[in-house]
Every structure is written in C-alpha cells, then in structure tokens.
mmCIF file of C-alpha atoms in Angstrom:
data_model
loop_
_atom_site.group_PDB
_atom_site.id
_atom_site.type_symbol
_atom_site.label_atom_id
_atom_site.label_comp_id
_atom_site.label_asym_id
_atom_site.label_seq_id
_atom_site.Cartn_x
_atom_site.Cartn_y
_atom_site.Cartn_z
ATOM 1 C CA MET A 15 -19.110 -136.773 215.306
ATOM 2 C CA ARG A 16 -19.017 -133.450 217.149
ATOM 3 C CA ARG A 17 -19.581 -131.588 213.909
ATOM 4 C CA LEU A 18 -22.596 -133.758 213.123
ATOM 5 C CA LEU A 19 -24.165 -132.993 216.490
ATOM 6 C CA THR A 20 -23.458 -129.248 216.335
ATOM 7 C CA PHE A 21 -26.098 -127.014 214.769
ATOM 8 C CA SER A 22 -27.975 -123.751 215.394
ATOM 9 C CA VAL A 23 -31.747 -123.375 215.560
ATOM 10 C CA ASP A 24 -33.130 -120.111 214.220
ATOM 11 C CA CYS A 25 -36.320 -121.431 212.634
ATOM 12 C CA ARG A 26 -38.454 -124.570 212.422
ATOM 13 C CA ARG A 27 -36.494 -125.825 209.415
ATOM 14 C CA ASP A 28 -33.268 -125.688 211.429
ATOM 15 C CA LEU A 29 -35.011 -127.563 214.242
ATOM 16 C CA LEU A 30 -36.157 -130.364 211.947
ATOM 17 C CA ARG A 31 -32.743 -130.535 210.315
ATOM 18 C CA GLY A 32 -31.113 -130.886 213.724
ATOM 19 C CA VAL A 33 -33.536 -133.605 214.785
ATOM 20 C CA LEU A 34 -32.870 -135.540 211.585
ATOM 21 C CA LYS A 35 -29.112 -135.247 212.091
ATOM 22 C CA ILE A 36 -29.282 -136.552 215.641
ATOM 23 C CA ASN A 37 -31.713 -139.326 214.684
ATOM 24 C CA ALA A 38 -29.449 -140.347 211.827
ATOM 25 C CA VAL A 39 -26.467 -140.589 214.169
ATOM 26 C CA ILE A 40 -28.454 -142.596 216.737
ATOM 27 C CA LEU A 41 -29.938 -144.865 214.061
ATOM 28 C CA PHE A 42 -26.557 -145.539 212.514
ATOM 29 C CA SER A 43 -25.047 -146.247 215.929
ATOM 30 C CA THR A 44 -27.791 -148.647 217.028
ATOM 31 C CA ILE A 45 -27.807 -150.533 213.719
ATOM 32 C CA ALA A 46 -24.017 -150.798 213.791
ATOM 33 C CA ALA A 47 -24.157 -152.118 217.359
ATOM 34 C CA ASP A 48 -26.903 -154.608 216.416
ATOM 35 C CA ILE A 49 -24.962 -155.871 213.415
ATOM 36 C CA LEU A 50 -21.869 -156.276 215.574
ATOM 37 C CA LEU A 51 -23.806 -158.298 218.146
ATOM 38 C CA GLN A 52 -25.412 -160.435 215.463
ATOM 39 C CA ALA A 53 -22.007 -161.081 213.940
ATOM 40 C CA LEU A 54 -20.624 -162.177 217.318
ATOM 41 C CA PHE A 55 -23.630 -164.358 218.171
ATOM 42 C CA PHE A 56 -24.947 -165.256 214.746
ATOM 43 C CA ALA A 57 -28.084 -167.421 214.992
ATOM 44 C CA GLY A 58 -29.191 -167.415 211.380
ATOM 45 C CA TRP A 59 -30.354 -164.926 208.816
ATOM 46 C CA PRO A 60 -34.040 -164.861 209.910
ATOM 47 C CA VAL A 61 -32.980 -163.892 213.437
ATOM 48 C CA PHE A 62 -30.525 -161.359 212.028
ATOM 49 C CA PHE A 63 -33.157 -159.563 209.939
ATOM 50 C CA ARG A 64 -35.813 -159.709 212.694
ATOM 51 C CA SER A 65 -33.376 -158.138 215.139
ATOM 52 C CA LEU A 66 -32.387 -155.472 212.636
ATOM 53 C CA ALA A 67 -36.012 -154.612 211.915
ATOM 54 C CA PHE A 68 -36.820 -154.490 215.625
ATOM 55 C CA THR A 69 -33.872 -152.181 216.307
ATOM 56 C CA LEU A 70 -34.905 -149.905 213.438
ATOM 57 C CA ALA A 71 -38.543 -149.767 214.589
ATOM 58 C CA ILE A 72 -37.663 -149.018 218.230
ATOM 59 C CA THR A 73 -35.220 -146.309 217.211
ATOM 60 C CA LEU A 74 -37.697 -144.550 214.934
ATOM 61 C CA ALA A 75 -40.726 -144.971 217.214
ATOM 62 C CA VAL A 76 -39.137 -144.089 220.555
ATOM 63 C CA ILE A 77 -35.843 -142.304 220.104
ATOM 64 C CA GLY A 78 -37.117 -139.984 217.340
ATOM 65 C CA PRO A 79 -39.885 -138.276 219.378
ATOM 66 C CA VAL A 80 -37.663 -138.091 222.460
ATOM 67 C CA VAL A 81 -34.914 -136.390 220.463
ATOM 68 C CA TYR A 82 -37.461 -133.986 218.958
ATOM 69 C CA ILE A 83 -38.716 -133.012 222.420
ATOM 70 C CA PHE A 84 -35.249 -132.439 223.824
ATOM 71 C CA VAL A 85 -34.024 -130.498 220.788
ATOM 72 C CA THR A 86 -37.146 -128.318 220.944
ATOM 73 C CA MET A 87 -36.556 -127.629 224.632
ATOM 74 C CA PHE A 88 -32.914 -126.722 224.099
ATOM 75 C CA ALA A 89 -33.826 -124.548 221.111
ATOM 76 C CA GLN A 90 -36.364 -122.640 223.212
ATOM 77 C CA LEU A 91 -33.815 -122.232 225.994
ATOM 78 C CA HIS A 92 -31.222 -121.006 223.504
ATOM 79 C CA ARG A 93 -33.622 -118.430 222.059
ATOM 80 C CA ALA A 94 -34.581 -117.286 225.553
ATOM 81 C CA ASN A 95 -30.904 -116.860 226.451
ATOM 82 C CA GLN A 96 -30.323 -114.893 223.261
ATOM 83 C CA GLN A 97 -33.281 -112.632 224.099
ATOM 84 C CA VAL A 98 -32.020 -112.057 227.632
ATOM 85 C CA GLU A 99 -28.541 -111.305 226.296
ATOM 86 C CA ARG A 100 -29.975 -108.843 223.766
ATOM 87 C CA LEU A 101 -32.147 -107.120 226.361
ATOM 88 C CA SER A 102 -29.182 -106.821 228.709
ATOM 89 C CA ARG A 103 -27.593 -104.524 226.125
ATOM 90 C CA VAL A 104 -30.653 -102.501 225.129
ATOM 91 C CA ASP A 105 -32.335 -99.600 226.898
ATOM 92 C CA THR A 106 -35.937 -100.748 227.070
ATOM 93 C CA LEU A 107 -37.450 -97.249 227.038
ATOM 94 C CA THR A 108 -35.691 -95.817 223.991
ATOM 95 C CA GLY A 109 -34.589 -98.953 222.149
ATOM 96 C CA LEU A 110 -31.024 -97.633 221.989
ATOM 97 C CA ALA A 111 -27.979 -99.496 223.214
ATOM 98 C CA ASN A 112 -27.499 -99.184 226.966
ATOM 99 C CA ARG A 113 -24.409 -98.205 228.941
ATOM 100 C CA ARG A 114 -23.097 -101.781 229.097
ATOM 101 C CA ALA A 115 -23.252 -102.246 225.339
ATOM 102 C CA PHE A 116 -21.789 -98.817 224.712
ATOM 103 C CA MET A 117 -18.818 -99.280 227.020
ATOM 104 C CA GLU A 118 -18.129 -102.694 225.481
ATOM 105 C CA ARG A 119 -18.005 -101.000 222.076
ATOM 106 C CA VAL A 120 -15.723 -98.296 223.435
ATOM 107 C CA ALA A 121 -13.403 -100.946 224.886
ATOM 108 C CA SER A 122 -13.233 -102.886 221.617
ATOM 109 C CA HIS A 123 -13.378 -100.050 219.048
ATOM 110 C CA GLY A 124 -12.159 -96.992 220.952
ATOM 111 C CA ASP A 125 -8.918 -96.772 219.004
ATOM 112 C CA ALA A 126 -10.829 -96.692 215.708
ATOM 113 C CA ALA A 127 -13.362 -94.074 216.839
ATOM 114 C CA SER A 128 -13.265 -90.668 215.198
ATOM 115 C CA ALA A 129 -15.148 -88.833 217.949
ATOM 116 C CA PHE A 130 -16.785 -89.204 221.332
ATOM 117 C CA ALA A 131 -19.759 -87.114 222.415
ATOM 118 C CA ILE A 132 -21.897 -86.958 225.535
ATOM 119 C CA LEU A 133 -25.353 -85.454 225.042
ATOM 120 C CA ASP A 134 -27.582 -84.356 227.905
ATOM 121 C CA ILE A 135 -31.158 -83.071 227.945
ATOM 122 C CA ASP A 136 -31.182 -79.618 229.500
ATOM 123 C CA LEU A 137 -33.160 -79.127 232.725
ATOM 124 C CA PHE A 138 -34.693 -82.581 232.514
ATOM 125 C CA LYS A 139 -35.513 -82.671 236.226
ATOM 126 C CA ARG A 140 -37.642 -79.574 235.714
ATOM 127 C CA ILE A 141 -39.529 -81.387 232.945
ATOM 128 C CA ASN A 142 -40.247 -84.304 235.264
ATOM 129 C CA ASP A 143 -41.274 -82.018 238.112
ATOM 130 C CA ARG A 144 -43.594 -79.849 236.013
ATOM 131 C CA HIS A 145 -45.078 -82.417 233.644
ATOM 132 C CA GLY A 146 -44.650 -85.746 235.431
ATOM 133 C CA HIS A 147 -42.477 -88.766 234.794
ATOM 134 C CA PRO A 148 -44.697 -90.231 232.009
ATOM 135 C CA ALA A 149 -44.190 -87.025 230.037
ATOM 136 C CA GLY A 150 -40.482 -87.197 230.876
ATOM 137 C CA ASP A 151 -40.353 -90.695 229.426
ATOM 138 C CA GLN A 152 -42.038 -89.437 226.261
ATOM 139 C CA VAL A 153 -39.414 -86.724 226.001
ATOM 140 C CA LEU A 154 -36.644 -89.315 226.349
ATOM 141 C CA GLU A 155 -38.188 -91.463 223.634
ATOM 142 C CA ALA A 156 -38.610 -88.523 221.269
ATOM 143 C CA VAL A 157 -35.090 -87.213 221.852
ATOM 144 C CA ALA A 158 -33.669 -90.698 221.298
ATOM 145 C CA ALA A 159 -35.602 -91.000 218.035
ATOM 146 C CA ARG A 160 -34.414 -87.615 216.755
ATOM 147 C CA LEU A 161 -30.823 -88.298 217.753
ATOM 148 C CA GLY A 162 -30.925 -91.747 216.214
ATOM 149 C CA ALA A 163 -32.302 -90.499 212.900
ATOM 150 C CA THR A 164 -29.387 -88.090 212.577
ATOM 151 C CA LEU A 165 -26.481 -89.854 214.277
ATOM 152 C CA GLU A 166 -26.849 -93.634 213.991
ATOM 153 C CA PRO A 167 -25.670 -93.750 210.349
ATOM 154 C CA PHE A 168 -22.384 -92.226 211.560
ATOM 155 C CA GLY A 169 -21.659 -94.306 214.644
ATOM 156 C CA MET A 170 -23.098 -95.861 217.777
ATOM 157 C CA LEU A 171 -25.644 -93.983 219.876
ATOM 158 C CA ALA A 172 -26.605 -95.127 223.379
ATOM 159 C CA ARG A 173 -28.534 -94.002 226.411
ATOM 160 C CA ILE A 174 -26.018 -94.313 229.210
ATOM 161 C CA GLY A 175 -28.188 -93.188 232.111
ATOM 162 C CA GLY A 176 -31.065 -90.908 233.021
ATOM 163 C CA GLU A 177 -31.280 -88.102 230.474
ATOM 164 C CA GLU A 178 -27.719 -88.680 229.220
ATOM 165 C CA PHE A 179 -26.777 -90.138 225.849
ATOM 166 C CA ALA A 180 -23.406 -90.960 224.317
ATOM 167 C CA PHE A 181 -22.191 -91.180 220.747
ATOM 168 C CA LEU A 182 -19.122 -92.973 219.424
ATOM 169 C CA GLY A 183 -18.325 -91.773 215.930
ATOM 170 C CA GLY A 184 -17.190 -94.275 213.358
ATOM 171 C CA PRO A 185 -14.835 -93.564 210.481
ATOM 172 C CA GLY A 186 -15.404 -90.030 209.261
ATOM 173 C CA THR A 187 -14.049 -86.514 209.370
ATOM 174 C CA ALA A 188 -14.345 -84.156 212.299
ATOM 175 C CA ASP A 189 -16.379 -81.802 210.105
ATOM 176 C CA ASP A 190 -18.933 -84.519 209.322
ATOM 177 C CA ILE A 191 -19.376 -85.510 212.963
ATOM 178 C CA ALA A 192 -19.646 -81.888 214.126
ATOM 179 C CA ARG A 193 -22.240 -81.092 211.461
ATOM 180 C CA GLN A 194 -24.363 -84.120 212.330
ATOM 181 C CA LEU A 195 -24.306 -83.340 216.031
ATOM 182 C CA GLU A 196 -25.218 -79.731 215.342
ATOM 183 C CA ALA A 197 -28.059 -80.897 213.073
ATOM 184 C CA ALA A 198 -29.328 -83.142 215.884
ATOM 185 C CA ARG A 199 -29.104 -80.318 218.447
ATOM 186 C CA ALA A 200 -30.904 -77.899 216.141
ATOM 187 C CA ALA A 201 -33.633 -80.402 215.251
ATOM 188 C CA ILE A 202 -34.446 -81.023 218.907
ATOM 189 C CA ALA A 203 -34.471 -77.326 219.774
ATOM 190 C CA ALA A 204 -36.570 -76.376 216.743
ATOM 191 C CA THR A 205 -39.697 -78.398 217.499
ATOM 192 C CA PRO A 206 -41.288 -78.894 220.941
ATOM 193 C CA ILE A 207 -41.945 -82.516 221.820
ATOM 194 C CA ALA A 208 -45.586 -83.592 221.956
ATOM 195 C CA THR A 209 -46.534 -85.355 225.193
ATOM 196 C CA THR A 210 -49.785 -86.256 226.936
ATOM 197 C CA THR A 211 -49.487 -83.026 228.958
ATOM 198 C CA GLY A 212 -48.846 -80.849 225.920
ATOM 199 C CA ALA A 213 -45.901 -79.775 223.786
ATOM 200 C CA ILE A 214 -42.671 -79.356 225.749
ATOM 201 C CA PRO A 215 -39.732 -77.290 224.422
ATOM 202 C CA VAL A 216 -36.553 -79.322 224.807
ATOM 203 C CA THR A 217 -32.896 -78.565 224.209
ATOM 204 C CA ILE A 218 -29.724 -80.572 224.622
ATOM 205 C CA SER A 219 -26.135 -79.747 225.501
ATOM 206 C CA VAL A 220 -23.242 -81.663 223.975
ATOM 207 C CA GLY A 221 -19.637 -82.238 224.935
ATOM 208 C CA LEU A 222 -17.551 -83.438 222.002
ATOM 209 C CA ALA A 223 -13.973 -84.673 221.692
ATOM 210 C CA PHE A 224 -12.161 -85.826 218.562
ATOM 211 C CA ARG A 225 -9.792 -88.767 218.358
ATOM 212 C CA GLN A 226 -7.323 -86.680 216.366
ATOM 213 C CA ASP A 227 -6.789 -84.476 219.412
ATOM 214 C CA PHE A 228 -6.703 -87.015 222.259
ATOM 215 C CA GLU A 229 -5.762 -90.569 223.082
ATOM 216 C CA ALA A 230 -8.642 -93.045 222.972
ATOM 217 C CA GLU A 231 -8.723 -93.489 226.749
ATOM 218 C CA GLN A 232 -9.026 -89.699 227.226
ATOM 219 C CA LEU A 233 -12.080 -89.191 225.051
ATOM 220 C CA TYR A 234 -14.753 -89.943 227.655
ATOM 221 C CA GLY A 235 -13.279 -87.667 230.316
ATOM 222 C CA VAL A 236 -12.558 -84.828 227.906
ATOM 223 C CA ALA A 237 -16.042 -85.014 226.392
ATOM 224 C CA ASP A 238 -17.560 -85.006 229.879
ATOM 225 C CA MET A 239 -15.590 -81.870 230.760
ATOM 226 C CA ALA A 240 -16.780 -80.228 227.537
ATOM 227 C CA LEU A 241 -20.381 -81.124 228.424
ATOM 228 C CA TYR A 242 -19.951 -79.486 231.828
ATOM 229 C CA GLN A 243 -18.684 -76.359 230.094
ATOM 230 C CA ALA A 244 -21.688 -76.402 227.748
ATOM 231 C CA LYS A 245 -24.019 -76.581 230.735
ATOM 232 C CA THR A 246 -22.340 -73.772 232.636
ATOM 233 C CA SER A 247 -22.098 -71.586 229.528
ATOM 234 C CA GLY A 248 -25.822 -71.436 228.861
ATOM 235 C CA ARG A 249 -26.942 -74.882 227.600
ATOM 236 C CA ASN A 250 -28.420 -75.708 224.179
ATOM 237 C CA ARG A 251 -24.975 -75.759 222.620
ATOM 238 C CA ILE A 252 -22.063 -77.947 221.601
ATOM 239 C CA GLU A 253 -18.631 -77.526 223.074
ATOM 240 C CA VAL A 254 -15.667 -79.238 221.474
ATOM 241 C CA ALA A 255 -12.433 -79.924 223.295
ATOM 242 C CA GLY A 256 -9.324 -79.974 221.158
ATOM 243 C CA ARG A 257 -6.465 -78.071 219.628
ATOM 244 C CA HIS A 258 -7.597 -78.399 216.028
ATOM 245 C CA ALA A 259 -10.904 -76.824 215.119
ATOM 246 C CA PRO A 260 -12.165 -77.877 211.676
ATOM 247 C CA ASP A 261 -14.623 -75.414 210.150
ATOM 248 C CA ARG A 262 -15.938 -73.843 213.339
ATOM 249 C CA SER A 263 -19.521 -72.669 213.183
ATOM 250 C CA ASP A 264 -21.302 -70.133 215.337
ATOM 251 C CA ASP A 265 -23.053 -72.981 217.123
ATOM 252 C CA LEU A 266 -19.872 -74.755 218.178
ATOM 253 C CA ILE A 267 -17.726 -73.700 221.135
ATOM 254 C CA TRP A 268 -14.114 -74.808 220.767
ATOM 255 C CA LEU A 269 -11.930 -75.248 223.831
ATOM 256 C CA ASP A 270 -8.151 -75.146 223.858
ATOM 257 C CA GLU A 271 -6.421 -78.053 225.523
ATOM 258 C CA GLU A 272 -5.068 -75.683 228.167
ATOM 259 C CA PRO A 273 -5.013 -75.726 231.976
ATOM 260 C CA ALA A 274 -8.246 -74.997 233.813
ATOM 261 C CA GLY A 275 -9.283 -71.373 233.492
ATOM 262 C CA ALA A 276 -8.000 -70.861 229.966
ATOM 263 C CA ASP A 277 -10.088 -68.444 227.902
ATOM 264 C CA LEU A 278 -12.419 -69.729 225.224
ATOM 265 C CA ARG A 279 -11.271 -68.915 221.748
ATOM 266 C CA THR A 280 -14.781 -68.504 220.454
ATOM 267 C CA SER A 281 -18.119 -68.505 222.207
ATOM 268 C CA ALA A 282 -21.659 -68.258 220.886
ATOM 269 C CA ALA A 283 -24.843 -69.054 222.772
ATOM 270 C CA ALA A 284 -27.328 -71.255 220.928
#
C-alpha cells in the first residue's frame, strides 16, 4: 500500500499518474467496503448493484477532483521546497555553488580530492570604490564565468564569499590542476573585463595545495596560507604549498612545507 501511494511529481504526466494511483486505491477500498457491507446485510441483487453503482459514482465524482486538488497542491509545495533547497546552495550573483554547498562537498569528498585552491580577486575593494558596486558585481560575474569555463570540468568551483572563490579538484594529476589554474589566471589577466563604467583590468591570486602533500583536513588552511603568500608577494600569481613540485612553471611559486620564514625555492612575479 505504501509503495502504491509513493510517487514523485516532476511533470504533468507524473501528476496525472499519481492521481490515478490514489484514485484507484480509494476506488478499490470503497468498493471492497461496499461489497463487504452488502454481503453482511444482503437485501437482494437489485439493491446490491444500485449500492455498488452509487459508491462508484460518488467516488469518481467527488473523491477524484478532491484528490487531484490535493496532489497538485503537494506537488507545487514539493517543487517550491526543491527550488528553495537548490537556491540555498547557489550563489545568486554568479550562479556558482555557494560556501554551504562547497563545504558540504569538501566534507563528503575531501579524501578523494586531488587539490584545493582558494582564488581571490586582487584589489577588489579598489574596484568597488573607483567604479561602483554594480561594476564590481559585473567583475564578479565575469571572473566566475572565466574560472568556470576553465576549471569546472576538473572539479567543483564555488564562490565562498565576497571576491573569494574556491576550487576542489577531482581525480587528476597535480600537473593538470596546476595548468588549468594557471590558464584561468592568465585568461583573467589577459583581457580587461567590460563593465558599464568601462573596461577594468582584473587579476587574481591563487593559493593551491595538493592532496598528495597534505591530509584532507589540512588542505583548506594550507591553501589559505599560500593565498596570503601570493598576496604579499605581488599578487596576480599562484603559490603552491607542498614538498613535491610537479613540472614547476615560471608562473607558479612553490613553497616548502617548512616552519614560518623558510625561503622560497623559486619565485617569479606574474
């Protein structure tokens, strides 16, 4: 019985199918009850058939529309709840996942991640102050679009607050992730972003940590420290924290996992 009354409504066909299922259950139940009563108090076949016909007519004429109305209402409520749940995990400005959705993914897939990166728009407050918040929003949207085009095939990208984005790399090599992040950084720096106040040059700084070098629970903190180093070392660059540096490029700054104050092994300003 529970299986018969359980169904999902994603389109009008599902709605009608659900209504028919519920009506069928109600019709069967009422006819069975009527037959049982007629069997207990049998008053002749004419009475039996009149009662059966009356029960059938009432069920179809009254119960059917009522069930349709209630199923429609519950279906609308279910869709509204789904929309609210979806929006609670999406950044409405950029269309990317928000911090809540991202941290849920980190909690459930952190062990399987290949890399963790925090990306921050350089001097974003200056952009807002000079060009206004509407232009700042346009910059955020454009940066999100450029990052998404490059990074989303390789993992989950989210806006986690203000001008800060985060990337959780899926299965893949450190070289692949580093190259994609560098491609995203270079693409943003190469072309000013068109806004209603004019084209605005934009750069990003990135802190990157690889799963092969750190425990899953360390990735966020280590990447955040690498981002801080990228900011203090000149911005518009990627800094990678880790012992193992696969195919270093001139645009990547690799940090030893050493105590604070350790020298950089390589350093190149973007």
